[in-house]
């Protein structure tokens, strides 16, 4: 069974050194034509999924000539223009896989991935500061980089950067909105109990409050009361009256939601009994 696109064979050109070779060899032959700096920039492209912008590539490489390197990669047909709210670039999936493999073989891999995560953390926080309920430009901007934002969050969690992960989840809340409650909930469940999550109590309190909100929306009322209790305790210790008030309002809505759910269940049960009789 074919594992990745790189394992697919291609006929290739009828002449040249890569005739009849695998797609991997064809891409490798093209990469060998790059300069050392161009190869490093190509490897940096392996940190992205779904495309990237020039500022993102500059942030990952920290190279003063990132624009020139990108132009060279386009001229070598390694990178292509992509659609988006601003100028974007992408690699075909087999080429991206090769770039990622090349990246994994380099000592710069960890540094590049950290820069990738921090860039998208900064982008999400910038969007949140611009408008709590995202305007169309910022929503489109984040939507274009949805895969990169998720990849950044995954890296922060896997490397146990709890506080940065809490910041990113908080920043993405308005973008995710109600439609992504389950996704928001799953990430928060993983992050709030990570080692070091309590390093910044105000961040953790916000995370627990937001987790309580997603629990309520998912009708997980017992879990909602538990995490909101933790959030309220933290806000109280911090002297954050506004945070405490938010928690109390959420607790009230949790109790109301539970009562409504119980009534609906009772009504449903009574209706079933009456229908049977």
Short mmCIF file of C-alpha atoms in Angstrom, two decimals:
data_model
loop_
_atom_site.label_atom_id
_atom_site.label_comp_id
_atom_site.label_asym_id
_atom_site.label_seq_id
_atom_site.Cartn_x
_atom_site.Cartn_y
_atom_site.Cartn_z
CA UNK A 1 0.00 0.00 0.00
CA UNK A 2 1.24 3.47 -0.84
CA UNK A 3 1.99 5.37 2.39
CA UNK A 4 2.44 8.91 1.11
CA UNK A 5 2.43 10.82 -2.14
CA UNK A 6 6.22 10.62 -2.17
CA UNK A 7 6.05 6.86 -2.66
CA UNK A 8 4.06 7.15 -5.89
CA UNK A 9 6.13 6.41 -8.98
CA UNK A 10 6.05 8.72 -11.96
CA UNK A 11 7.22 8.32 -15.54
CA UNK A 12 8.85 11.74 -15.47
CA UNK A 13 10.58 13.27 -18.48
CA UNK A 14 11.79 10.98 -21.22
CA UNK A 15 15.36 12.17 -20.77
CA UNK A 16 17.45 13.54 -17.91
CA UNK A 17 19.03 12.00 -14.85
CA UNK A 18 15.71 11.32 -13.09
CA UNK A 19 13.90 9.45 -15.89
CA UNK A 20 11.90 6.56 -14.41
CA UNK A 21 12.79 7.41 -10.82
CA UNK A 22 10.28 7.80 -8.03
CA UNK A 23 8.65 11.12 -7.32
CA UNK A 24 10.87 11.36 -4.26
CA UNK A 25 13.99 11.14 -6.40
CA UNK A 26 12.61 13.71 -8.80
CA UNK A 27 12.01 16.20 -6.00
CA UNK A 28 15.38 15.38 -4.47
CA UNK A 29 17.10 16.08 -7.77
CA UNK A 30 15.40 19.51 -7.86
CA UNK A 31 16.38 20.24 -4.27
CA UNK A 32 20.01 19.39 -5.08
CA UNK A 33 20.00 22.28 -7.55
CA UNK A 34 19.29 24.76 -4.74
CA UNK A 35 21.96 26.67 -2.86
CA UNK A 36 22.53 25.88 0.82
CA UNK A 37 20.46 28.89 1.93
CA UNK A 38 17.67 28.04 -0.52
CA UNK A 39 17.61 24.44 0.78
CA UNK A 40 17.31 25.73 4.35
CA UNK A 41 14.41 27.99 3.34
CA UNK A 42 12.82 25.04 1.52
CA UNK A 43 13.13 22.95 4.69
CA UNK A 44 11.53 25.80 6.67
CA UNK A 45 8.54 25.55 4.32
CA UNK A 46 8.05 22.06 5.79
CA UNK A 47 6.87 23.63 9.05
CA UNK A 48 3.69 24.86 7.36
CA UNK A 49 0.49 23.08 6.40
CA UNK A 50 -1.96 24.56 3.93
CA UNK A 51 0.26 27.42 2.78
CA UNK A 52 1.96 30.43 4.32
CA UNK A 53 2.67 34.12 3.85
CA UNK A 54 6.03 35.82 3.39
CA UNK A 55 5.92 37.28 6.95
CA UNK A 56 5.38 33.76 8.29
CA UNK A 57 8.40 32.45 6.38
CA UNK A 58 10.46 35.42 7.57
CA UNK A 59 9.45 34.67 11.16
CA UNK A 60 10.48 31.01 10.87
CA UNK A 61 13.80 31.54 9.06
CA UNK A 62 14.78 34.93 10.56
CA UNK A 63 16.66 35.37 7.28
CA UNK A 64 17.08 38.94 6.04
CA UNK A 65 16.75 37.74 2.43
CA UNK A 66 13.70 35.50 2.97
CA UNK A 67 11.88 37.25 0.12
CA UNK A 68 14.72 36.54 -2.32
CA UNK A 69 14.88 32.94 -1.15
CA UNK A 70 11.14 32.56 -1.67
CA UNK A 71 11.43 33.98 -5.19
CA UNK A 72 14.17 31.46 -5.94
CA UNK A 73 12.00 28.59 -4.70
CA UNK A 74 9.16 29.80 -6.94
CA UNK A 75 11.54 29.98 -9.91
CA UNK A 76 12.62 26.38 -9.21
CA UNK A 77 8.92 25.37 -9.16
CA UNK A 78 9.20 24.20 -5.54
CA UNK A 79 6.65 26.75 -4.28
CA UNK A 80 3.47 28.02 -5.94
CA UNK A 81 1.15 30.96 -5.39
CA UNK A 82 -1.98 30.18 -3.36
CA UNK A 83 -5.33 31.86 -2.80
CA UNK A 84 -6.05 33.84 0.36
CA UNK A 85 -6.97 37.23 1.82
CA UNK A 86 -3.35 38.28 1.24
CA UNK A 87 -0.42 36.96 -0.80
CA UNK A 88 0.10 33.31 0.09
CA UNK A 89 2.32 30.48 -1.06
CA UNK A 90 2.03 26.73 -0.93
CA UNK A 91 3.86 23.53 -1.73
CA UNK A 92 2.20 20.60 -3.48
CA UNK A 93 1.71 17.88 -0.88
CA UNK A 94 4.49 15.54 -2.14
CA UNK A 95 6.88 18.50 -2.16
CA UNK A 96 5.75 19.60 1.31
CA UNK A 97 6.32 16.08 2.63
CA UNK A 98 9.84 16.13 1.22
CA UNK A 99 10.48 19.55 2.80
CA UNK A 100 9.25 18.24 6.16
CA UNK A 101 11.52 15.19 5.92
CA UNK A 102 14.45 17.44 5.08
CA UNK A 103 13.56 19.65 8.05
CA UNK A 104 13.47 16.64 10.39
CA UNK A 105 17.04 15.80 9.40
CA UNK A 106 18.36 19.26 10.34
CA UNK A 107 19.46 20.57 13.75
CA UNK A 108 17.33 23.66 13.11
CA UNK A 109 14.09 21.64 13.16
CA UNK A 110 13.17 22.35 16.78
CA UNK A 111 13.98 26.05 16.49
CA UNK A 112 11.97 26.41 13.27
CA UNK A 113 8.93 24.69 14.80
CA UNK A 114 9.10 26.87 17.89
CA UNK A 115 9.23 30.00 15.73
CA UNK A 116 6.29 28.68 13.72
CA UNK A 117 4.22 28.18 16.88
CA UNK A 118 5.13 31.58 18.32
CA UNK A 119 4.34 33.34 15.05
CA UNK A 120 0.83 31.90 14.94
CA UNK A 121 0.33 32.59 18.63
CA UNK A 122 1.19 36.25 17.96
CA UNK A 123 -1.10 36.30 14.90
CA UNK A 124 -4.06 34.92 16.87
CA UNK A 125 -3.50 37.36 19.73
CA UNK A 126 -3.27 40.26 17.28
CA UNK A 127 -6.60 39.23 15.75
CA UNK A 128 -8.22 39.00 19.20
CA UNK A 129 -6.95 42.45 20.17
CA UNK A 130 -8.29 44.00 16.98
CA UNK A 131 -11.83 42.91 17.64
CA UNK A 132 -13.39 40.50 20.11
CA UNK A 133 -15.99 39.49 17.54
CA UNK A 134 -13.72 39.13 14.54
CA UNK A 135 -14.26 41.36 11.55
CA UNK A 136 -14.32 39.71 8.15
CA UNK A 137 -10.65 40.36 7.31
CA UNK A 138 -9.30 38.77 10.47
CA UNK A 139 -11.71 35.86 10.29
CA UNK A 140 -10.57 35.20 6.70
CA UNK A 141 -6.94 35.61 7.73
CA UNK A 142 -7.23 33.06 10.53
CA UNK A 143 -9.35 30.73 8.39
CA UNK A 144 -6.62 30.68 5.71
CA UNK A 145 -4.15 29.53 8.37
CA UNK A 146 -6.50 27.23 10.28
CA UNK A 147 -4.22 24.22 9.73
CA UNK A 148 -1.15 26.15 10.87
CA UNK A 149 -2.96 27.42 13.98
CA UNK A 150 -3.94 23.88 14.92
CA UNK A 151 -0.42 22.64 14.22
CA UNK A 152 1.01 25.40 16.44
CA UNK A 153 -1.36 24.50 19.26
CA UNK A 154 -0.52 20.81 18.89
CA UNK A 155 3.21 21.58 19.09
CA UNK A 156 2.75 23.74 22.20
CA UNK A 157 0.82 20.94 23.90
CA UNK A 158 3.24 18.19 22.86
CA UNK A 159 6.21 20.21 24.12
CA UNK A 160 4.34 21.08 27.35
CA UNK A 161 4.28 24.85 26.79
CA UNK A 162 1.14 25.07 28.91
CA UNK A 163 0.99 28.83 29.36
CA UNK A 164 1.51 29.55 25.67
CA UNK A 165 -1.06 26.90 24.82
CA UNK A 166 -3.56 28.59 27.16
CA UNK A 167 -2.85 31.92 25.47
CA UNK A 168 -3.43 30.47 22.01
CA UNK A 169 -6.69 28.75 22.99
CA UNK A 170 -7.90 31.98 24.59
CA UNK A 171 -7.01 33.97 21.47
CA UNK A 172 -8.74 31.48 19.16
CA UNK A 173 -11.99 31.45 21.17
CA UNK A 174 -13.72 34.25 19.19
CA UNK A 175 -12.54 32.72 15.89
CA UNK A 176 -13.74 29.22 16.77
CA UNK A 177 -17.07 30.50 18.06
CA UNK A 178 -20.01 28.35 19.12
CA UNK A 179 -19.78 26.06 16.09
CA UNK A 180 -16.45 24.65 17.33
CA UNK A 181 -17.52 24.05 20.94
CA UNK A 182 -16.42 20.40 20.93
CA UNK A 183 -13.01 21.27 19.47
CA UNK A 184 -12.56 24.13 21.96
CA UNK A 185 -13.63 21.81 24.79
CA UNK A 186 -11.23 19.03 23.82
CA UNK A 187 -8.22 21.36 23.69
CA UNK A 188 -9.06 22.98 27.03
CA UNK A 189 -9.49 19.59 28.71
CA UNK A 190 -5.97 18.68 27.61
CA UNK A 191 -4.36 21.98 28.56
CA UNK A 192 -5.79 23.11 31.94
CA UNK A 193 -4.22 20.18 33.80
CA UNK A 194 -0.87 20.23 31.99
CA UNK A 195 2.29 20.69 34.10
CA UNK A 196 2.96 24.41 34.45
CA UNK A 197 -0.59 25.47 33.58
CA UNK A 198 -0.83 27.18 36.95
CA UNK A 199 2.27 29.29 36.29
CA UNK A 200 0.05 32.25 35.36
CA UNK A 201 -3.10 31.94 37.51
CA UNK A 202 -5.02 34.56 35.50
CA UNK A 203 -4.48 32.54 32.30
CA UNK A 204 -5.55 29.32 33.99
CA UNK A 205 -8.63 31.02 35.47
CA UNK A 206 -9.66 32.21 32.01
CA UNK A 207 -9.06 28.73 30.61
CA UNK A 208 -11.18 27.10 33.31
CA UNK A 209 -13.94 29.67 32.80
CA UNK A 210 -13.95 28.97 29.06
CA UNK A 211 -13.93 25.22 29.74
CA UNK A 212 -16.95 25.71 31.99
CA UNK A 213 -18.68 27.52 29.13
CA UNK A 214 -18.00 24.70 26.67
CA UNK A 215 -19.16 22.14 29.25
CA UNK A 216 -22.42 24.06 29.64
CA UNK A 217 -22.92 24.26 25.89
CA UNK A 218 -22.34 20.51 25.65
CA UNK A 219 -24.76 19.88 28.56
CA UNK A 220 -22.00 18.44 30.74
CA UNK A 221 -23.34 20.22 33.78
CA UNK A 222 -21.49 18.33 36.53
CA UNK A 223 -18.12 18.97 34.87
CA UNK A 224 -19.13 22.60 34.29
CA UNK A 225 -19.83 23.16 37.99
CA UNK A 226 -16.50 21.57 38.93
CA UNK A 227 -14.28 23.62 36.60
CA UNK A 228 -16.22 26.82 37.21
CA UNK A 229 -15.68 26.29 40.93
CA UNK A 230 -11.93 26.12 40.30
CA UNK A 231 -12.10 29.23 38.11
CA UNK A 232 -14.05 31.13 40.78
CA UNK A 233 -11.50 30.20 43.46
CA UNK A 234 -8.65 31.48 41.29
CA UNK A 235 -10.41 34.73 40.43
CA UNK A 236 -11.12 35.26 44.13
CA UNK A 237 -7.46 34.73 45.04
CA UNK A 238 -6.46 37.18 42.30
CA UNK A 239 -8.96 39.78 43.47
CA UNK A 240 -10.60 39.69 40.03
CA UNK A 241 -14.18 40.71 40.76
CA UNK A 242 -15.17 40.79 37.08
CA UNK A 243 -13.93 37.23 36.63
CA UNK A 244 -15.86 36.09 39.69
CA UNK A 245 -19.00 37.73 38.34
CA UNK A 246 -18.58 35.93 34.99
CA UNK A 247 -18.27 32.61 36.81
CA UNK A 248 -21.38 33.26 38.92
CA UNK A 249 -23.40 34.09 35.80
CA UNK A 250 -22.17 30.91 34.13
CA UNK A 251 -23.00 28.83 37.20
CA UNK A 252 -26.50 30.28 37.17
CA UNK A 253 -26.91 29.38 33.50
CA UNK A 254 -25.57 25.88 34.21
CA UNK A 255 -28.19 25.36 36.94
CA UNK A 256 -30.91 26.75 34.67
CA UNK A 257 -29.78 24.58 31.78
CA UNK A 258 -29.76 21.49 33.98
CA UNK A 259 -33.28 22.20 35.22
CA UNK A 260 -34.54 22.77 31.68
CA UNK A 261 -32.89 19.54 30.52
CA UNK A 262 -34.49 17.59 33.38
CA UNK A 263 -37.92 19.06 32.58
CA UNK A 264 -37.56 18.20 28.90
CA UNK A 265 -36.55 14.64 29.79
CA UNK A 266 -39.50 14.31 32.14
CA UNK A 267 -41.88 15.67 29.51
CA UNK A 268 -40.44 13.28 26.95
CA UNK A 269 -40.83 10.35 29.35
CA UNK A 270 -44.42 11.30 30.19
CA UNK A 271 -45.26 11.65 26.49
CA UNK A 272 -43.84 8.20 25.79
CA UNK A 273 -45.91 6.67 28.59
CA UNK A 274 -49.11 8.37 27.40
CA UNK A 275 -48.52 7.18 23.85
CA UNK A 276 -48.07 3.59 25.01
CA UNK A 277 -51.32 3.76 26.99
#
